[in-house]
PDB file of C-alpha atoms in Angstrom:
ATOM      1  CA  UNK A   1       0.000   0.000   0.000  1.00  0.00           C
ATOM      2  CA  UNK A   2       2.837   2.363   0.870  1.00  0.00           C
ATOM      3  CA  UNK A   3       4.525   1.662  -2.467  1.00  0.00           C
ATOM      4  CA  UNK A   4       1.253   2.297  -4.313  1.00  0.00           C
ATOM      5  CA  UNK A   5       0.807   5.645  -2.552  1.00  0.00           C
ATOM      6  CA  UNK A   6       4.365   6.642  -3.445  1.00  0.00           C
ATOM      7  CA  UNK A   7       3.791   5.783  -7.094  1.00  0.00           C
ATOM      8  CA  UNK A   8       0.573   7.797  -7.163  1.00  0.00           C
ATOM      9  CA  UNK A   9       2.333  10.730  -5.518  1.00  0.00           C
ATOM     10  CA  UNK A  10       5.130  10.514  -8.085  1.00  0.00           C
ATOM     11  CA  UNK A  11       2.632  10.544 -10.963  1.00  0.00           C
ATOM     12  CA  UNK A  12       0.848  13.528  -9.415  1.00  0.00           C
ATOM     13  CA  UNK A  13       4.126  15.470  -9.084  1.00  0.00           C
ATOM     14  CA  UNK A  14       5.037  14.806 -12.720  1.00  0.00           C
ATOM     15  CA  UNK A  15       1.544  15.626 -13.999  1.00  0.00           C
ATOM     16  CA  UNK A  16       1.509  18.909 -12.103  1.00  0.00           C
ATOM     17  CA  UNK A  17       4.922  19.839 -13.468  1.00  0.00           C
ATOM     18  CA  UNK A  18       3.776  18.963 -16.998  1.00  0.00           C
ATOM     19  CA  UNK A  19       0.649  21.133 -16.719  1.00  0.00           C
ATOM     20  CA  UNK A  20       2.743  24.020 -15.422  1.00  0.00           C
ATOM     21  CA  UNK A  21       5.353  23.690 -18.183  1.00  0.00           C
ATOM     22  CA  UNK A  22       2.958  23.273 -21.111  1.00  0.00           C
ATOM     23  CA  UNK A  23       1.642  26.890 -21.344  1.00  0.00           C
ATOM     24  CA  UNK A  24       5.186  28.279 -21.407  1.00  0.00           C
ATOM     25  CA  UNK A  25       6.126  26.086 -24.367  1.00  0.00           C
ATOM     26  CA  UNK A  26       3.036  26.592 -26.559  1.00  0.00           C
ATOM     27  CA  UNK A  27       4.291  29.841 -28.172  1.00  0.00           C
ATOM     28  CA  UNK A  28       7.525  28.019 -29.018  1.00  0.00           C
ATOM     29  CA  UNK A  29       5.530  25.169 -30.534  1.00  0.00           C
ATOM     30  CA  UNK A  30       4.280  27.365 -33.389  1.00  0.00           C
ATOM     31  CA  UNK A  31       7.748  28.574 -34.346  1.00  0.00           C
ATOM     32  CA  UNK A  32       9.373  25.164 -33.975  1.00  0.00           C
ATOM     33  CA  UNK A  33       6.751  23.430 -36.099  1.00  0.00           C
ATOM     34  CA  UNK A  34       7.118  25.974 -38.892  1.00  0.00           C
ATOM     35  CA  UNK A  35      10.934  26.060 -38.935  1.00  0.00           C
ATOM     36  CA  UNK A  36      11.112  22.294 -38.363  1.00  0.00           C
ATOM     37  CA  UNK A  37       8.860  21.695 -41.358  1.00  0.00           C
ATOM     38  CA  UNK A  38      11.068  23.964 -43.458  1.00  0.00           C
ATOM     39  CA  UNK A  39      14.057  21.898 -42.384  1.00  0.00           C
ATOM     40  CA  UNK A  40      12.300  18.633 -43.217  1.00  0.00           C
ATOM     41  CA  UNK A  41      11.313  19.962 -46.644  1.00  0.00           C
ATOM     42  CA  UNK A  42      14.873  21.123 -47.252  1.00  0.00           C
ATOM     43  CA  UNK A  43      16.282  17.688 -46.425  1.00  0.00           C
ATOM     44  CA  UNK A  44      13.760  16.010 -48.706  1.00  0.00           C
ATOM     45  CA  UNK A  45      14.478  18.457 -51.535  1.00  0.00           C
ATOM     46  CA  UNK A  46      18.186  17.585 -51.294  1.00  0.00           C
ATOM     47  CA  UNK A  47      17.424  13.894 -51.788  1.00  0.00           C
ATOM     48  CA  UNK A  48      17.701  12.639 -48.208  1.00  0.00           C
ATOM     49  CA  UNK A  49      15.296   9.979 -46.988  1.00  0.00           C
ATOM     50  CA  UNK A  50      12.800  10.524 -44.176  1.00  0.00           C
ATOM     51  CA  UNK A  51      15.081   8.905 -41.609  1.00  0.00           C
ATOM     52  CA  UNK A  52      17.691  11.691 -41.903  1.00  0.00           C
ATOM     53  CA  UNK A  53      15.639  14.683 -40.639  1.00  0.00           C
ATOM     54  CA  UNK A  54      13.970  12.531 -37.979  1.00  0.00           C
ATOM     55  CA  UNK A  55      17.233  11.148 -36.558  1.00  0.00           C
ATOM     56  CA  UNK A  56      19.147  14.413 -36.944  1.00  0.00           C
ATOM     57  CA  UNK A  57      16.442  16.436 -35.190  1.00  0.00           C
ATOM     58  CA  UNK A  58      16.452  13.898 -32.350  1.00  0.00           C
ATOM     59  CA  UNK A  59      20.201  13.640 -31.812  1.00  0.00           C
ATOM     60  CA  UNK A  60      21.641  16.937 -33.046  1.00  0.00           C
ATOM     61  CA  UNK A  61      18.740  19.106 -31.814  1.00  0.00           C
ATOM     62  CA  UNK A  62      20.396  22.405 -32.728  1.00  0.00           C
ATOM     63  CA  UNK A  63      18.246  24.191 -35.281  1.00  0.00           C
ATOM     64  CA  UNK A  64      20.836  26.403 -36.962  1.00  0.00           C
ATOM     65  CA  UNK A  65      23.437  23.630 -36.977  1.00  0.00           C
ATOM     66  CA  UNK A  66      20.994  21.174 -38.512  1.00  0.00           C
ATOM     67  CA  UNK A  67      20.491  23.516 -41.453  1.00  0.00           C
ATOM     68  CA  UNK A  68      24.270  23.882 -41.783  1.00  0.00           C
ATOM     69  CA  UNK A  69      24.673  20.099 -41.612  1.00  0.00           C
ATOM     70  CA  UNK A  70      22.664  19.730 -44.815  1.00  0.00           C
ATOM     71  CA  UNK A  71      25.538  21.301 -46.753  1.00  0.00           C
ATOM     72  CA  UNK A  72      28.149  19.409 -44.729  1.00  0.00           C
ATOM     73  CA  UNK A  73      26.551  16.103 -45.736  1.00  0.00           C
ATOM     74  CA  UNK A  74      26.689  17.093 -49.400  1.00  0.00           C
ATOM     75  CA  UNK A  75      30.389  18.041 -49.450  1.00  0.00           C
ATOM     76  CA  UNK A  76      33.614  16.108 -48.932  1.00  0.00           C
ATOM     77  CA  UNK A  77      33.915  14.645 -45.427  1.00  0.00           C
ATOM     78  CA  UNK A  78      36.056  16.930 -43.270  1.00  0.00           C
ATOM     79  CA  UNK A  79      35.609  16.108 -39.559  1.00  0.00           C
ATOM     80  CA  UNK A  80      37.862  18.932 -38.331  1.00  0.00           C
ATOM     81  CA  UNK A  81      35.940  21.512 -40.345  1.00  0.00           C
ATOM     82  CA  UNK A  82      32.630  20.105 -39.088  1.00  0.00           C
ATOM     83  CA  UNK A  83      33.838  20.135 -35.468  1.00  0.00           C
ATOM     84  CA  UNK A  84      35.158  23.705 -35.538  1.00  0.00           C
ATOM     85  CA  UNK A  85      32.095  24.982 -37.409  1.00  0.00           C
ATOM     86  CA  UNK A  86      29.754  23.319 -34.905  1.00  0.00           C
ATOM     87  CA  UNK A  87      31.735  24.748 -31.999  1.00  0.00           C
ATOM     88  CA  UNK A  88      31.588  28.226 -33.495  1.00  0.00           C
ATOM     89  CA  UNK A  89      27.876  28.103 -34.311  1.00  0.00           C
ATOM     90  CA  UNK A  90      26.875  26.756 -30.892  1.00  0.00           C
ATOM     91  CA  UNK A  91      29.575  28.306 -28.690  1.00  0.00           C
ATOM     92  CA  UNK A  92      26.911  30.301 -26.841  1.00  0.00           C
ATOM     93  CA  UNK A  93      25.745  27.059 -25.223  1.00  0.00           C
ATOM     94  CA  UNK A  94      28.970  26.977 -23.211  1.00  0.00           C
ATOM     95  CA  UNK A  95      27.775  30.096 -21.415  1.00  0.00           C
ATOM     96  CA  UNK A  96      24.230  28.742 -21.158  1.00  0.00           C
ATOM     97  CA  UNK A  97      25.576  25.665 -19.419  1.00  0.00           C
ATOM     98  CA  UNK A  98      27.680  27.622 -16.933  1.00  0.00           C
ATOM     99  CA  UNK A  99      24.723  29.800 -15.944  1.00  0.00           C
ATOM    100  CA  UNK A 100      22.527  26.722 -15.354  1.00  0.00           C
ATOM    101  CA  UNK A 101      24.904  24.843 -13.046  1.00  0.00           C
ATOM    102  CA  UNK A 102      23.049  25.828  -9.881  1.00  0.00           C
ATOM    103  CA  UNK A 103      19.595  25.269 -11.363  1.00  0.00           C
ATOM    104  CA  UNK A 104      20.509  21.734 -12.481  1.00  0.00           C
ATOM    105  CA  UNK A 105      21.686  20.699  -9.016  1.00  0.00           C
ATOM    106  CA  UNK A 106      19.742  17.930  -7.303  1.00  0.00           C
ATOM    107  CA  UNK A 107      17.823  16.996 -10.464  1.00  0.00           C
ATOM    108  CA  UNK A 108      19.018  13.386 -10.317  1.00  0.00           C
ATOM    109  CA  UNK A 109      18.829  11.269 -13.451  1.00  0.00           C
ATOM    110  CA  UNK A 110      17.088  14.112 -15.287  1.00  0.00           C
ATOM    111  CA  UNK A 111      20.278  16.172 -15.340  1.00  0.00           C
ATOM    112  CA  UNK A 112      21.963  14.502 -18.386  1.00  0.00           C
ATOM    113  CA  UNK A 113      18.856  15.076 -20.500  1.00  0.00           C
ATOM    114  CA  UNK A 114      18.471  18.656 -19.268  1.00  0.00           C
ATOM    115  CA  UNK A 115      22.033  19.325 -20.393  1.00  0.00           C
ATOM    116  CA  UNK A 116      21.603  17.557 -23.722  1.00  0.00           C
ATOM    117  CA  UNK A 117      18.243  19.091 -24.625  1.00  0.00           C
ATOM    118  CA  UNK A 118      19.025  22.715 -23.757  1.00  0.00           C
ATOM    119  CA  UNK A 119      18.323  24.924 -26.773  1.00  0.00           C
ATOM    120  CA  UNK A 120      17.928  28.718 -26.835  1.00  0.00           C
ATOM    121  CA  UNK A 121      14.199  28.676 -26.149  1.00  0.00           C
ATOM    122  CA  UNK A 122      14.426  26.021 -23.424  1.00  0.00           C
ATOM    123  CA  UNK A 123      17.246  27.931 -21.745  1.00  0.00           C
ATOM    124  CA  UNK A 124      15.171  31.104 -21.830  1.00  0.00           C
ATOM    125  CA  UNK A 125      12.256  29.463 -19.994  1.00  0.00           C
ATOM    126  CA  UNK A 126      14.239  27.396 -17.505  1.00  0.00           C
ATOM    127  CA  UNK A 127      16.522  30.299 -16.675  1.00  0.00           C
ATOM    128  CA  UNK A 128      13.854  32.943 -16.098  1.00  0.00           C
ATOM    129  CA  UNK A 129      10.709  31.122 -14.944  1.00  0.00           C
ATOM    130  CA  UNK A 130      10.308  30.183 -11.299  1.00  0.00           C
ATOM    131  CA  UNK A 131       7.607  27.513 -11.023  1.00  0.00           C
ATOM    132  CA  UNK A 132       5.189  27.681  -8.074  1.00  0.00           C
ATOM    133  CA  UNK A 133       6.478  26.385  -4.749  1.00  0.00           C
ATOM    134  CA  UNK A 134       4.330  23.250  -4.991  1.00  0.00           C
ATOM    135  CA  UNK A 135       5.768  22.302  -8.415  1.00  0.00           C
ATOM    136  CA  UNK A 136       8.959  20.260  -8.600  1.00  0.00           C
ATOM    137  CA  UNK A 137      11.551  22.431 -10.399  1.00  0.00           C
ATOM    138  CA  UNK A 138      13.459  19.444 -11.805  1.00  0.00           C
ATOM    139  CA  UNK A 139      10.379  17.949 -13.450  1.00  0.00           C
ATOM    140  CA  UNK A 140       9.239  21.386 -14.634  1.00  0.00           C
ATOM    141  CA  UNK A 141      12.556  21.918 -16.462  1.00  0.00           C
ATOM    142  CA  UNK A 142      12.443  18.352 -17.766  1.00  0.00           C
ATOM    143  CA  UNK A 143       9.018  18.791 -19.381  1.00  0.00           C
ATOM    144  CA  UNK A 144       9.940  22.196 -20.823  1.00  0.00           C
ATOM    145  CA  UNK A 145      12.954  20.540 -22.460  1.00  0.00           C
ATOM    146  CA  UNK A 146      11.043  17.464 -23.614  1.00  0.00           C
ATOM    147  CA  UNK A 147       8.089  19.383 -25.049  1.00  0.00           C
ATOM    148  CA  UNK A 148      10.310  21.747 -27.015  1.00  0.00           C
ATOM    149  CA  UNK A 149      12.232  18.832 -28.508  1.00  0.00           C
ATOM    150  CA  UNK A 150       8.983  17.048 -29.396  1.00  0.00           C
ATOM    151  CA  UNK A 151       7.810  20.173 -31.237  1.00  0.00           C
ATOM    152  CA  UNK A 152      11.031  20.362 -33.229  1.00  0.00           C
ATOM    153  CA  UNK A 153      11.168  16.657 -34.110  1.00  0.00           C
ATOM    154  CA  UNK A 154       7.479  16.710 -35.063  1.00  0.00           C
ATOM    155  CA  UNK A 155       7.992  19.699 -37.348  1.00  0.00           C
ATOM    156  CA  UNK A 156      10.979  18.116 -39.090  1.00  0.00           C
ATOM    157  CA  UNK A 157       9.102  14.836 -39.539  1.00  0.00           C
ATOM    158  CA  UNK A 158       5.978  16.548 -40.890  1.00  0.00           C
ATOM    159  CA  UNK A 159       8.078  18.594 -43.308  1.00  0.00           C
ATOM    160  CA  UNK A 160       9.827  15.506 -44.661  1.00  0.00           C
ATOM    161  CA  UNK A 161       6.526  13.616 -44.975  1.00  0.00           C
ATOM    162  CA  UNK A 162       4.927  16.569 -46.734  1.00  0.00           C
ATOM    163  CA  UNK A 163       7.767  16.605 -49.221  1.00  0.00           C
ATOM    164  CA  UNK A 164       7.130  12.949 -50.073  1.00  0.00           C
ATOM    165  CA  UNK A 165       3.347  13.103 -50.150  1.00  0.00           C
ATOM    166  CA  UNK A 166       2.875  16.449 -51.905  1.00  0.00           C
ATOM    167  CA  UNK A 167       5.132  17.070 -54.876  1.00  0.00           C
ATOM    168  CA  UNK A 168       5.795  20.725 -55.607  1.00  0.00           C
ATOM    169  CA  UNK A 169       8.680  22.899 -56.668  1.00  0.00           C
ATOM    170  CA  UNK A 170      11.005  23.327 -53.676  1.00  0.00           C
ATOM    171  CA  UNK A 171      13.498  25.488 -55.525  1.00  0.00           C
ATOM    172  CA  UNK A 172      14.788  28.206 -53.225  1.00  0.00           C
ATOM    173  CA  UNK A 173      13.717  26.530 -49.971  1.00  0.00           C
ATOM    174  CA  UNK A 174      17.370  26.482 -48.862  1.00  0.00           C
ATOM    175  CA  UNK A 175      16.932  30.241 -48.392  1.00  0.00           C
ATOM    176  CA  UNK A 176      15.099  29.369 -45.158  1.00  0.00           C
ATOM    177  CA  UNK A 177      18.439  29.089 -43.357  1.00  0.00           C
ATOM    178  CA  UNK A 178      19.550  32.486 -44.652  1.00  0.00           C
ATOM    179  CA  UNK A 179      16.228  34.010 -43.635  1.00  0.00           C
ATOM    180  CA  UNK A 180      16.541  32.451 -40.171  1.00  0.00           C
ATOM    181  CA  UNK A 181      19.927  34.056 -39.563  1.00  0.00           C
ATOM    182  CA  UNK A 182      18.771  37.398 -40.995  1.00  0.00           C
ATOM    183  CA  UNK A 183      15.820  37.448 -38.581  1.00  0.00           C
ATOM    184  CA  UNK A 184      18.136  36.592 -35.676  1.00  0.00           C
ATOM    185  CA  UNK A 185      20.515  39.359 -36.747  1.00  0.00           C
ATOM    186  CA  UNK A 186      17.746  41.962 -37.006  1.00  0.00           C
ATOM    187  CA  UNK A 187      16.311  40.886 -33.649  1.00  0.00           C
ATOM    188  CA  UNK A 188      19.681  41.271 -31.921  1.00  0.00           C
ATOM    189  CA  UNK A 189      20.273  44.604 -33.671  1.00  0.00           C
ATOM    190  CA  UNK A 190      16.978  45.978 -32.351  1.00  0.00           C
ATOM    191  CA  UNK A 191      17.378  44.634 -28.816  1.00  0.00           C
ATOM    192  CA  UNK A 192      21.032  45.566 -28.255  1.00  0.00           C
ATOM    193  CA  UNK A 193      21.864  49.300 -28.310  1.00  0.00           C
ATOM    194  CA  UNK A 194      25.546  48.465 -28.851  1.00  0.00           C
ATOM    195  CA  UNK A 195      25.808  47.630 -32.572  1.00  0.00           C
ATOM    196  CA  UNK A 196      29.573  47.106 -32.590  1.00  0.00           C
ATOM    197  CA  UNK A 197      29.382  43.268 -32.468  1.00  0.00           C
ATOM    198  CA  UNK A 198      27.044  43.216 -35.480  1.00  0.00           C
ATOM    199  CA  UNK A 199      29.221  45.639 -37.437  1.00  0.00           C
ATOM    200  CA  UNK A 200      32.364  43.677 -36.563  1.00  0.00           C
ATOM    201  CA  UNK A 201      30.710  40.485 -37.776  1.00  0.00           C
ATOM    202  CA  UNK A 202      29.687  42.021 -41.100  1.00  0.00           C
ATOM    203  CA  UNK A 203      33.066  43.655 -41.758  1.00  0.00           C
ATOM    204  CA  UNK A 204      35.094  40.558 -40.817  1.00  0.00           C
ATOM    205  CA  UNK A 205      32.880  38.321 -42.959  1.00  0.00           C
ATOM    206  CA  UNK A 206      33.192  40.619 -45.984  1.00  0.00           C
ATOM    207  CA  UNK A 207      36.983  40.801 -45.633  1.00  0.00           C
ATOM    208  CA  UNK A 208      37.339  37.019 -45.425  1.00  0.00           C
ATOM    209  CA  UNK A 209      34.836  36.531 -48.261  1.00  0.00           C
ATOM    210  CA  UNK A 210      36.986  38.703 -50.535  1.00  0.00           C
ATOM    211  CA  UNK A 211      40.216  36.968 -49.486  1.00  0.00           C
ATOM    212  CA  UNK A 212      39.184  33.304 -49.224  1.00  0.00           C
ATOM    213  CA  UNK A 213      36.128  33.082 -51.484  1.00  0.00           C
ATOM    214  CA  UNK A 214      32.587  31.923 -50.769  1.00  0.00           C
ATOM    215  CA  UNK A 215      33.527  28.274 -50.219  1.00  0.00           C
ATOM    216  CA  UNK A 216      36.222  28.817 -47.571  1.00  0.00           C
ATOM    217  CA  UNK A 217      35.516  32.088 -45.779  1.00  0.00           C
ATOM    218  CA  UNK A 218      33.412  30.755 -42.883  1.00  0.00           C
ATOM    219  CA  UNK A 219      36.106  29.548 -40.472  1.00  0.00           C
ATOM    220  CA  UNK A 220      38.557  32.429 -41.104  1.00  0.00           C
ATOM    221  CA  UNK A 221      35.771  34.966 -40.598  1.00  0.00           C
ATOM    222  CA  UNK A 222      34.710  33.340 -37.327  1.00  0.00           C
ATOM    223  CA  UNK A 223      38.305  33.335 -36.134  1.00  0.00           C
ATOM    224  CA  UNK A 224      38.727  36.995 -37.090  1.00  0.00           C
ATOM    225  CA  UNK A 225      35.452  37.885 -35.365  1.00  0.00           C
ATOM    226  CA  UNK A 226      36.609  36.122 -32.193  1.00  0.00           C
ATOM    227  CA  UNK A 227      39.943  37.982 -32.186  1.00  0.00           C
ATOM    228  CA  UNK A 228      38.159  41.296 -32.827  1.00  0.00           C
ATOM    229  CA  UNK A 229      35.791  40.674 -29.922  1.00  0.00           C
ATOM    230  CA  UNK A 230      38.719  39.889 -27.622  1.00  0.00           C
ATOM    231  CA  UNK A 231      40.463  43.134 -28.602  1.00  0.00           C
ATOM    232  CA  UNK A 232      37.254  45.145 -28.190  1.00  0.00           C
ATOM    233  CA  UNK A 233      36.566  43.551 -24.818  1.00  0.00           C
ATOM    234  CA  UNK A 234      40.084  44.331 -23.606  1.00  0.00           C
ATOM    235  CA  UNK A 235      39.704  48.011 -24.590  1.00  0.00           C
ATOM    236  CA  UNK A 236      36.335  48.211 -22.824  1.00  0.00           C
ATOM    237  CA  UNK A 237      37.829  46.772 -19.638  1.00  0.00           C
ATOM    238  CA  UNK A 238      40.691  49.258 -19.787  1.00  0.00           C
ATOM    239  CA  UNK A 239      38.242  52.157 -20.227  1.00  0.00           C
ATOM    240  CA  UNK A 240      36.180  50.979 -17.260  1.00  0.00           C
ATOM    241  CA  UNK A 241      39.313  50.681 -15.118  1.00  0.00           C
ATOM    242  CA  UNK A 242      40.428  54.197 -16.108  1.00  0.00           C
ATOM    243  CA  UNK A 243      37.187  55.785 -14.923  1.00  0.00           C
TER     244      UNK A 243
END
């Protein structure tokens, strides 16, 4: 009887955490389904079978990197290039992880999945939302993470299925990735009053594009951007110390 009561209590705790997490993830659901479907359609238009977007969305689960991976899969295999590019694209997650160390304490077996499934949107919710006192924080963060991943995987799967079931001209759909980054750039430009990082990124990319060409400018430009940020940061620190 005691074991039965404990099981019922455990189910109640999880159900309450799920109900609390669900409303916070619904706005993300719309965006993830749309972008995920675009990704699935893109994979199908490039000749990949249904299994590719489904598996990649499950195990990579990094939207921007999944779009980049489409081109990586269609070029000569270069593991070092893929590793460095992935690190550059998703380097922000290093800082996400550091800021979540305290919040992930005492989450038990859920912790590995919370670390693995942390995307931008999940980080935003789990970092800023304090669930009610009677809701288990660990399970709340778990369901936020799980629901967001389900939305993304569902969108990618639906997009791939749509590409197989409905035949239409998908020419130009690869522009989705470009549009995604443009929207992110504009959003950051509007939210951040300091436009120096954006300007540095544009200038460094243009310089490397002219020097290395369109097929090889990505890594040099990222390296140059990183060095420029370090120099800018050092000057800012020196100015603050001089005040």
